[in-house]
Coordinates of C-alpha atoms (C1' of nucleotides) in Angstrom, one line a residue:
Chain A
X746 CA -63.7 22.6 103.0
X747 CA -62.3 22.0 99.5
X748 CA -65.0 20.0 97.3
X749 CA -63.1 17.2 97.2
X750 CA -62.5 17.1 100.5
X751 CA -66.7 17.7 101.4
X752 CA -66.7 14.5 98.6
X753 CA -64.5 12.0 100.4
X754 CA -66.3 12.9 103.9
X755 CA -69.5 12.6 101.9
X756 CA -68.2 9.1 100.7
X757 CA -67.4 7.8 103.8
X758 CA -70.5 8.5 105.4
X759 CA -72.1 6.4 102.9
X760 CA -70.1 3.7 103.2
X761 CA -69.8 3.7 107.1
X762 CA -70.0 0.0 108.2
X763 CA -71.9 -0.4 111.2
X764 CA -73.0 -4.3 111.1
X765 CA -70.4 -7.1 110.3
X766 CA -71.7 -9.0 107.6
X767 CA -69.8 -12.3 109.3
X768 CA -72.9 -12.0 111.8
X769 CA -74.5 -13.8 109.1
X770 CA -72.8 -16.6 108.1
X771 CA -75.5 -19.0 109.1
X772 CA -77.5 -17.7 106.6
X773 CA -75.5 -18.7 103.7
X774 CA -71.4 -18.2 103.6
X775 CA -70.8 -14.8 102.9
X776 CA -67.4 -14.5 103.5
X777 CA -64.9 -15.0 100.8
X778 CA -64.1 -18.8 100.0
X779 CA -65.8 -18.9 96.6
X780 CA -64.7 -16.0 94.4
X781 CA -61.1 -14.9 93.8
X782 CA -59.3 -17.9 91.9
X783 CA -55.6 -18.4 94.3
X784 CA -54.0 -18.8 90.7
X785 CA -51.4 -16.8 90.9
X786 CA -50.1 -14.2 87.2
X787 CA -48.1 -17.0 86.3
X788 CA -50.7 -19.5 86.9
X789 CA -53.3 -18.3 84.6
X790 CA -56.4 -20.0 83.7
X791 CA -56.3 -19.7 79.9
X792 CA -57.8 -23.5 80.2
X793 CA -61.3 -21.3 81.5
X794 CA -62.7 -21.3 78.2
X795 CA -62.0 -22.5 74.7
X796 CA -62.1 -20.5 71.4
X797 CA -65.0 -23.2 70.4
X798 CA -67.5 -22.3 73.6
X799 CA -67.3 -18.5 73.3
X800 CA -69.7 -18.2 70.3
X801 CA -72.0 -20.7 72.3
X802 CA -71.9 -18.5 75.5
X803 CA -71.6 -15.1 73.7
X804 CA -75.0 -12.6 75.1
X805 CA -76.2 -11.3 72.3
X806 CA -79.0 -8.4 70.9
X807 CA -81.6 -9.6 73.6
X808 CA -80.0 -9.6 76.5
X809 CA -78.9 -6.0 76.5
X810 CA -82.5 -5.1 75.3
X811 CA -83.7 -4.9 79.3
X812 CA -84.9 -1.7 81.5
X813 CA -81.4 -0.6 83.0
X814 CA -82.2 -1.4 86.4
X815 CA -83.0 -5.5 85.4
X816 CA -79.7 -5.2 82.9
X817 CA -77.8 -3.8 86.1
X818 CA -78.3 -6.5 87.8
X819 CA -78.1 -9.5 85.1
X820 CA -75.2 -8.9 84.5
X821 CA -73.7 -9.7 87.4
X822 CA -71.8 -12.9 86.8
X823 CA -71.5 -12.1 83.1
X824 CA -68.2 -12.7 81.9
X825 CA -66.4 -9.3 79.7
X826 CA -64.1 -10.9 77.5
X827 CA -61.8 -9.1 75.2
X828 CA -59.3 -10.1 72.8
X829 CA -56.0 -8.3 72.0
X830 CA -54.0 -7.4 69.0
X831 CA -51.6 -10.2 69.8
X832 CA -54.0 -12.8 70.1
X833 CA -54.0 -13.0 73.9
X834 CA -57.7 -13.3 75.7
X835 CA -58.4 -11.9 78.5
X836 CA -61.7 -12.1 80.7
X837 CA -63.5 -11.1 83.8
X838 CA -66.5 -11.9 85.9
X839 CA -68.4 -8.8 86.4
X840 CA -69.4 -8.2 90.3
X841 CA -70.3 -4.9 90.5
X842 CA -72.2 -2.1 87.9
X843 CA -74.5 1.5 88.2
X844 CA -77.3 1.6 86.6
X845 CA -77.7 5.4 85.2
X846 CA -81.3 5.5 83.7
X847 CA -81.2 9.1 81.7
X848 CA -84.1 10.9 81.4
X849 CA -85.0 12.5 85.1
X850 CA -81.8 10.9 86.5
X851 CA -79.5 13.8 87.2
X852 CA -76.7 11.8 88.1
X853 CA -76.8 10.8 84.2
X854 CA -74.2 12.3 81.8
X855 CA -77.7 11.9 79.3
X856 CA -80.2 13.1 82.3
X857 CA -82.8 15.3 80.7
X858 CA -82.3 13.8 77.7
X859 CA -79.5 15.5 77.2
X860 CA -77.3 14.3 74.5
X861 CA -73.6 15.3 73.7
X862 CA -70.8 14.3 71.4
X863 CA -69.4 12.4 74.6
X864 CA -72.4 10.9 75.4
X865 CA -74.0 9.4 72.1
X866 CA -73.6 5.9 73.0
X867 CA -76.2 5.7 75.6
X868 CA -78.5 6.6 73.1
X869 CA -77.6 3.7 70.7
X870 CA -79.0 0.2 70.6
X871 CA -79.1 -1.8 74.0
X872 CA -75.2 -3.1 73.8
X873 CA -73.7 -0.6 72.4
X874 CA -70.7 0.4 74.7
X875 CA -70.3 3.8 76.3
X876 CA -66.1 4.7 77.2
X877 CA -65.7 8.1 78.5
X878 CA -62.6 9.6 79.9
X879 CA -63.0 11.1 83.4
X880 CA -60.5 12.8 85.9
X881 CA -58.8 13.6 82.3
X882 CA -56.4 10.6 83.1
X883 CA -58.7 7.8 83.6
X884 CA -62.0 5.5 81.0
X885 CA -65.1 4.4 82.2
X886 CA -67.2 1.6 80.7
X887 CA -71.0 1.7 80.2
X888 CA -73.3 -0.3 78.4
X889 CA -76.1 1.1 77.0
X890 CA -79.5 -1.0 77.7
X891 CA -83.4 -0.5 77.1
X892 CA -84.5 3.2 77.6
X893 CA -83.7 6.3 76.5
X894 CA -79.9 7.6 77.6
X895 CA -79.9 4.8 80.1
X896 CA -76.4 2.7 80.5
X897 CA -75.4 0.4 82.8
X898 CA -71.1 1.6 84.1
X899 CA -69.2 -1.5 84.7
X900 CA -67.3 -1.2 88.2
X901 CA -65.3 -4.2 89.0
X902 CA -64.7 -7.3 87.7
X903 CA -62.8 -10.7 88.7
X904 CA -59.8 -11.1 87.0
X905 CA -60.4 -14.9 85.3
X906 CA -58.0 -14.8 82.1
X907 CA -54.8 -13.2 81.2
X908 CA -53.9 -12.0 84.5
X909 CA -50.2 -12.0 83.6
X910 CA -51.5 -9.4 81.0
X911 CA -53.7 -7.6 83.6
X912 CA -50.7 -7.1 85.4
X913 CA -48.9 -5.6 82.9
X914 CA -51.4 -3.5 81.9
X915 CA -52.2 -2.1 85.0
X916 CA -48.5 -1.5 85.9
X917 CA -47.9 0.5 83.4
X918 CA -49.1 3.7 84.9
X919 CA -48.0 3.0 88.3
X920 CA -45.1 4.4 89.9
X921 CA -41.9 2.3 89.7
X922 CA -40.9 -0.1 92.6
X923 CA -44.5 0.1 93.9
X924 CA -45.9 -2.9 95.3
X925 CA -47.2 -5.8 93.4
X926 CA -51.0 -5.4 92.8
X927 CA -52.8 -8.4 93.9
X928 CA -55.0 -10.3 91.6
X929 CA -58.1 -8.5 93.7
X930 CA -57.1 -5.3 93.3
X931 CA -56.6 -5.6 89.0
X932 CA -59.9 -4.8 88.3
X933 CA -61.8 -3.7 91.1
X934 CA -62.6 -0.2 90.1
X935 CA -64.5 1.7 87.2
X936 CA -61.1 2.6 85.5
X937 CA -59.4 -0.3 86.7
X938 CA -61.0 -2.5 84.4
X939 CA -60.6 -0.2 81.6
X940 CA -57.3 -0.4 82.0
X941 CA -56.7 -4.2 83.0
X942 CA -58.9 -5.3 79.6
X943 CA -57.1 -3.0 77.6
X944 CA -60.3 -1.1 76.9
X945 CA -59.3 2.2 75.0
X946 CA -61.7 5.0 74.1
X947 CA -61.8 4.0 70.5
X948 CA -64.7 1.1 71.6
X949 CA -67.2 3.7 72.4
X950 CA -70.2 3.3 70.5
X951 CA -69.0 -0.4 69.5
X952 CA -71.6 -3.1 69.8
X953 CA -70.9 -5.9 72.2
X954 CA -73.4 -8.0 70.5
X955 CA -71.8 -8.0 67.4
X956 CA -67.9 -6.8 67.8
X957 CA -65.1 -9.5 67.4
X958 CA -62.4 -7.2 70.0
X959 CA -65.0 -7.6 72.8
X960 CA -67.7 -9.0 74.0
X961 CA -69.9 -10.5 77.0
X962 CA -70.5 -14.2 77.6
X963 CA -72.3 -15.9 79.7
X964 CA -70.2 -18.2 82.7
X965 CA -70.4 -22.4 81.4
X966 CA -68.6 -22.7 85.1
X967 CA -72.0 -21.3 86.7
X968 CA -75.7 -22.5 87.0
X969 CA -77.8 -19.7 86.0
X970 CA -80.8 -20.8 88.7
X971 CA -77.7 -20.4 91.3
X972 CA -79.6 -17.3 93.1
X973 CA -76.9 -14.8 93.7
X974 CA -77.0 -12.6 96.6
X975 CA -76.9 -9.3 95.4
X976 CA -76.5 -6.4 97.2
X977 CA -78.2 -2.8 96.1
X978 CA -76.5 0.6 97.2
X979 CA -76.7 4.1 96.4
X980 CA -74.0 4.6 93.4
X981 CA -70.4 6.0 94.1
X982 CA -68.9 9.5 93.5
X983 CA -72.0 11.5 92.7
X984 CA -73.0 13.4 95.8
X985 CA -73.6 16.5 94.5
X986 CA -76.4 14.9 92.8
X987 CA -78.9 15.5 96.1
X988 CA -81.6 12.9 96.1
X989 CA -80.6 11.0 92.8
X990 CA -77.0 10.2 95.0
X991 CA -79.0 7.9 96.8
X992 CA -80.7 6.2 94.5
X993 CA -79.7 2.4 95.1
X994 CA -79.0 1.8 92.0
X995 CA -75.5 0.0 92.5
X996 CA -75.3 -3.5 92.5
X997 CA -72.6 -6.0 93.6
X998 CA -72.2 -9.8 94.8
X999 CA -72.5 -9.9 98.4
X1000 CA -69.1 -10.5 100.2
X1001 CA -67.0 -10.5 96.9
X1002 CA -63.3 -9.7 97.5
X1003 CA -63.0 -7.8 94.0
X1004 CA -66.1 -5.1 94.8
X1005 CA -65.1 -1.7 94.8
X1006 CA -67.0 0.1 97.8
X1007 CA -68.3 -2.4 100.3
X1008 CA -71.6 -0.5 102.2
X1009 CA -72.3 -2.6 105.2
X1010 CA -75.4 -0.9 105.6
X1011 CA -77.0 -1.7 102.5
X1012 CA -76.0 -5.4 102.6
X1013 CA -77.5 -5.5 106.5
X1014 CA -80.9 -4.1 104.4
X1015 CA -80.2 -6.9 101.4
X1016 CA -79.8 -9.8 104.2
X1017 CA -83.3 -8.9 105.4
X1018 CA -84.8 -9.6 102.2
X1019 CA -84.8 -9.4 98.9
X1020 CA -82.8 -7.2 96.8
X1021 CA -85.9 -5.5 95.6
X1022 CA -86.7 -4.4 99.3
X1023 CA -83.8 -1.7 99.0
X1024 CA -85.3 -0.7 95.9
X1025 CA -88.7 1.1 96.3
X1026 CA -91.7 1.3 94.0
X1027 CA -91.0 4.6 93.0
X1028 CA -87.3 3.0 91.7
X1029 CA -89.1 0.4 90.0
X1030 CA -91.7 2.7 88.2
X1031 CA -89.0 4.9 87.0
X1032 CA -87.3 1.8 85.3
X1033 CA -90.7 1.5 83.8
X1034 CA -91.1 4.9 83.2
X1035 CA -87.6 4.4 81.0
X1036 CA -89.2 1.8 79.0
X1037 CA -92.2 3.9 78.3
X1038 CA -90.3 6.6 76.9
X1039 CA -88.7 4.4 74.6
X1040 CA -91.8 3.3 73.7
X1041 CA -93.0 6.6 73.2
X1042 CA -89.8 7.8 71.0
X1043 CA -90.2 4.5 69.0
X1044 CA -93.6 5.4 67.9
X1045 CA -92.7 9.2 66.7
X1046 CA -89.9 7.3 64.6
Chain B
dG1111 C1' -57.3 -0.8 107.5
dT1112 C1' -58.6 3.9 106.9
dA1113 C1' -58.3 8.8 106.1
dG1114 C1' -56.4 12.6 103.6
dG1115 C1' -54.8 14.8 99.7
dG1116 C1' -52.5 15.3 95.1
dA1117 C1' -52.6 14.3 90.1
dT1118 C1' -54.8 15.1 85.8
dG1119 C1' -57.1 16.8 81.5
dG1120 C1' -61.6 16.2 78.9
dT1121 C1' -66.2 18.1 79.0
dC1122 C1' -69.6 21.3 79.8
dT1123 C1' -71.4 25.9 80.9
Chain C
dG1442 C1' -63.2 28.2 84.8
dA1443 C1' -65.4 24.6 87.4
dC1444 C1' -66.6 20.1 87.6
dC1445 C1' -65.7 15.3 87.6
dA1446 C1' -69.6 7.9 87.6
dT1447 C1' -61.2 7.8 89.8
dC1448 C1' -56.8 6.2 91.3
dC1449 C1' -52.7 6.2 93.9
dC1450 C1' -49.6 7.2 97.5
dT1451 C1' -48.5 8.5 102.2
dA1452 C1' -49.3 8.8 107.1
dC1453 C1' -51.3 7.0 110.9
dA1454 C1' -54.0 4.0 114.1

DNA sequence: GTAGGGATGGTCT
DNA sequence: GACCATCCCTACA
């Protein structure tokens, strides 16, 4: 079996659903009415925000400056917003991220504290942003957070602003005559959202708290004591990463049409509790552990 | 909708 | 030279 044939099989297993997360709608309404906004490209909703809120809403130095873990999951919800040469803004709810803690983590591009030309971001400030190019074709998105080499990846997002743009954007590379993308589909994927926010290598290493291109804001449209219902999983595409592949250390809103990988068994253990239930104390210390070694380098500096 | 396989080139060893 | 934090298309159920 070719490797990336023993990778897909590997995949699936993982994300074998075995419960229907329907099965719980008494719970809370899982299924999809909230999220995905009907408005069609040609619709847009350049009315979602004006130029005069974003410096009111914009995250800045603090928030990024949390164990990767904690960022991973705050922000979910968090809008990316990213303005082009032309003028035209374009933004998206994040619903899905990794968080890659560095250090011990092997699935890390910085685990053992190994650090590369590529990978220099994730040892920068908490916000600075992390694009690397993978599959040689395709960018990724990281931002870097609290601890030493740890970055959060961005997976999907929900397209909010500039679809028409999105659209474009994401056409580009496909082949011609293929079928129109839904609004789901632009940005539901790792490399997807690179490409439907026009997010091009040159940001790596560019601070989100600070840069005028792009930026993260937080959503005027939703209550922040809203309690989300997040879902953790182990994180996509690293199997060959033994015990560190199933880490759950993936996070995503529960039943959101615009998440990459759905894992009904993960979201069976999230219903029974708490998100924390899926992530053990041993997860938990070694988001702890990060902050400790930042401590540590902090105080040799 | 799901599974299988090809494309692709930067990065690391 | 092997690997890879992916995506897209086709075939099939």
């Amino acid at each position: 079996m070719s490797g990336r044939k023993r990778k897909m099989v590997a995949l699936t297993a993982a994300v074998a659903p075995k419960l229907d997360v329907n099965k719980h709608k008494n719970r809370r309404d899982l299924t999809l009415k909230k999220p995905i906004h009907s408005e069609s490209a040609e619709t847009d909703r350049s009315h979602y925000f004006t130029p005069k809120t974003d410096l009111q809403h914009r995250l800045g130095e603090g928030f990024f400056n949390q164990p990767c873990i904690t960022l991973a999951k705050e922000l979910l919800g968090k809008v990316l917003a990213r303005t082009c040469a032309d003028g035209t803004e374009l933004r998206g709810r994040i619903v899905e991220t990794e968080a890659y803690l560095g250090g011990e983590d092997k699935a890390s591009h910085s685990a053992g504290g190994k650090r590369t030309e590529r990978n220099t971001a994730m040892f920068m400030k908490p916000g600075t942003i992390y694009v690397y190019p993978i599959y040689g074709i395709y960018l990724c998105m990281n931002v870097s957070s609290e601890g030493e080499g740890a970055a959060v990846l961005l997976r999907s997002l929900e397209p909010l602003q500039g679809l028409p743009t999105m659209k474009q954007l994401r056409s580009a590379r496909r082949k011609e005559g293929a079928r129109q993308l839904k609004d789901k589909e632009l940005c539901n994927g790792p490399s997807k959202l690179c490409q439907a926010l026009d997010i091009p290598r040159c940001f790596d290493r560019r601070d989100l708290a600070s840069d005028p291109e792009v930026w993260l804001e937080r959503d005027p449209n939703s209550d922040p004591a809203d309690n989300k219902d997040i879902v953790s999983a182990p994180r996509v595409g690293i199997e060959s990463h033994g015990e560190w592949a199933k880490k759950p250390w993936r996070f995503y809103l529960l039943g959101h049409p615009c998440v990459s990988v759905v894992n009904k068994e993960a979201e069976r253990e999230s219903l029974s509790g708490n998100v924390m239930n899926n992530l053990g104390p041993s997860d938990v210390e070694s988001d702890r552990g990060q902050r400790n070694v930042i401590r540590t380098s902090q105080e040799h500096h």
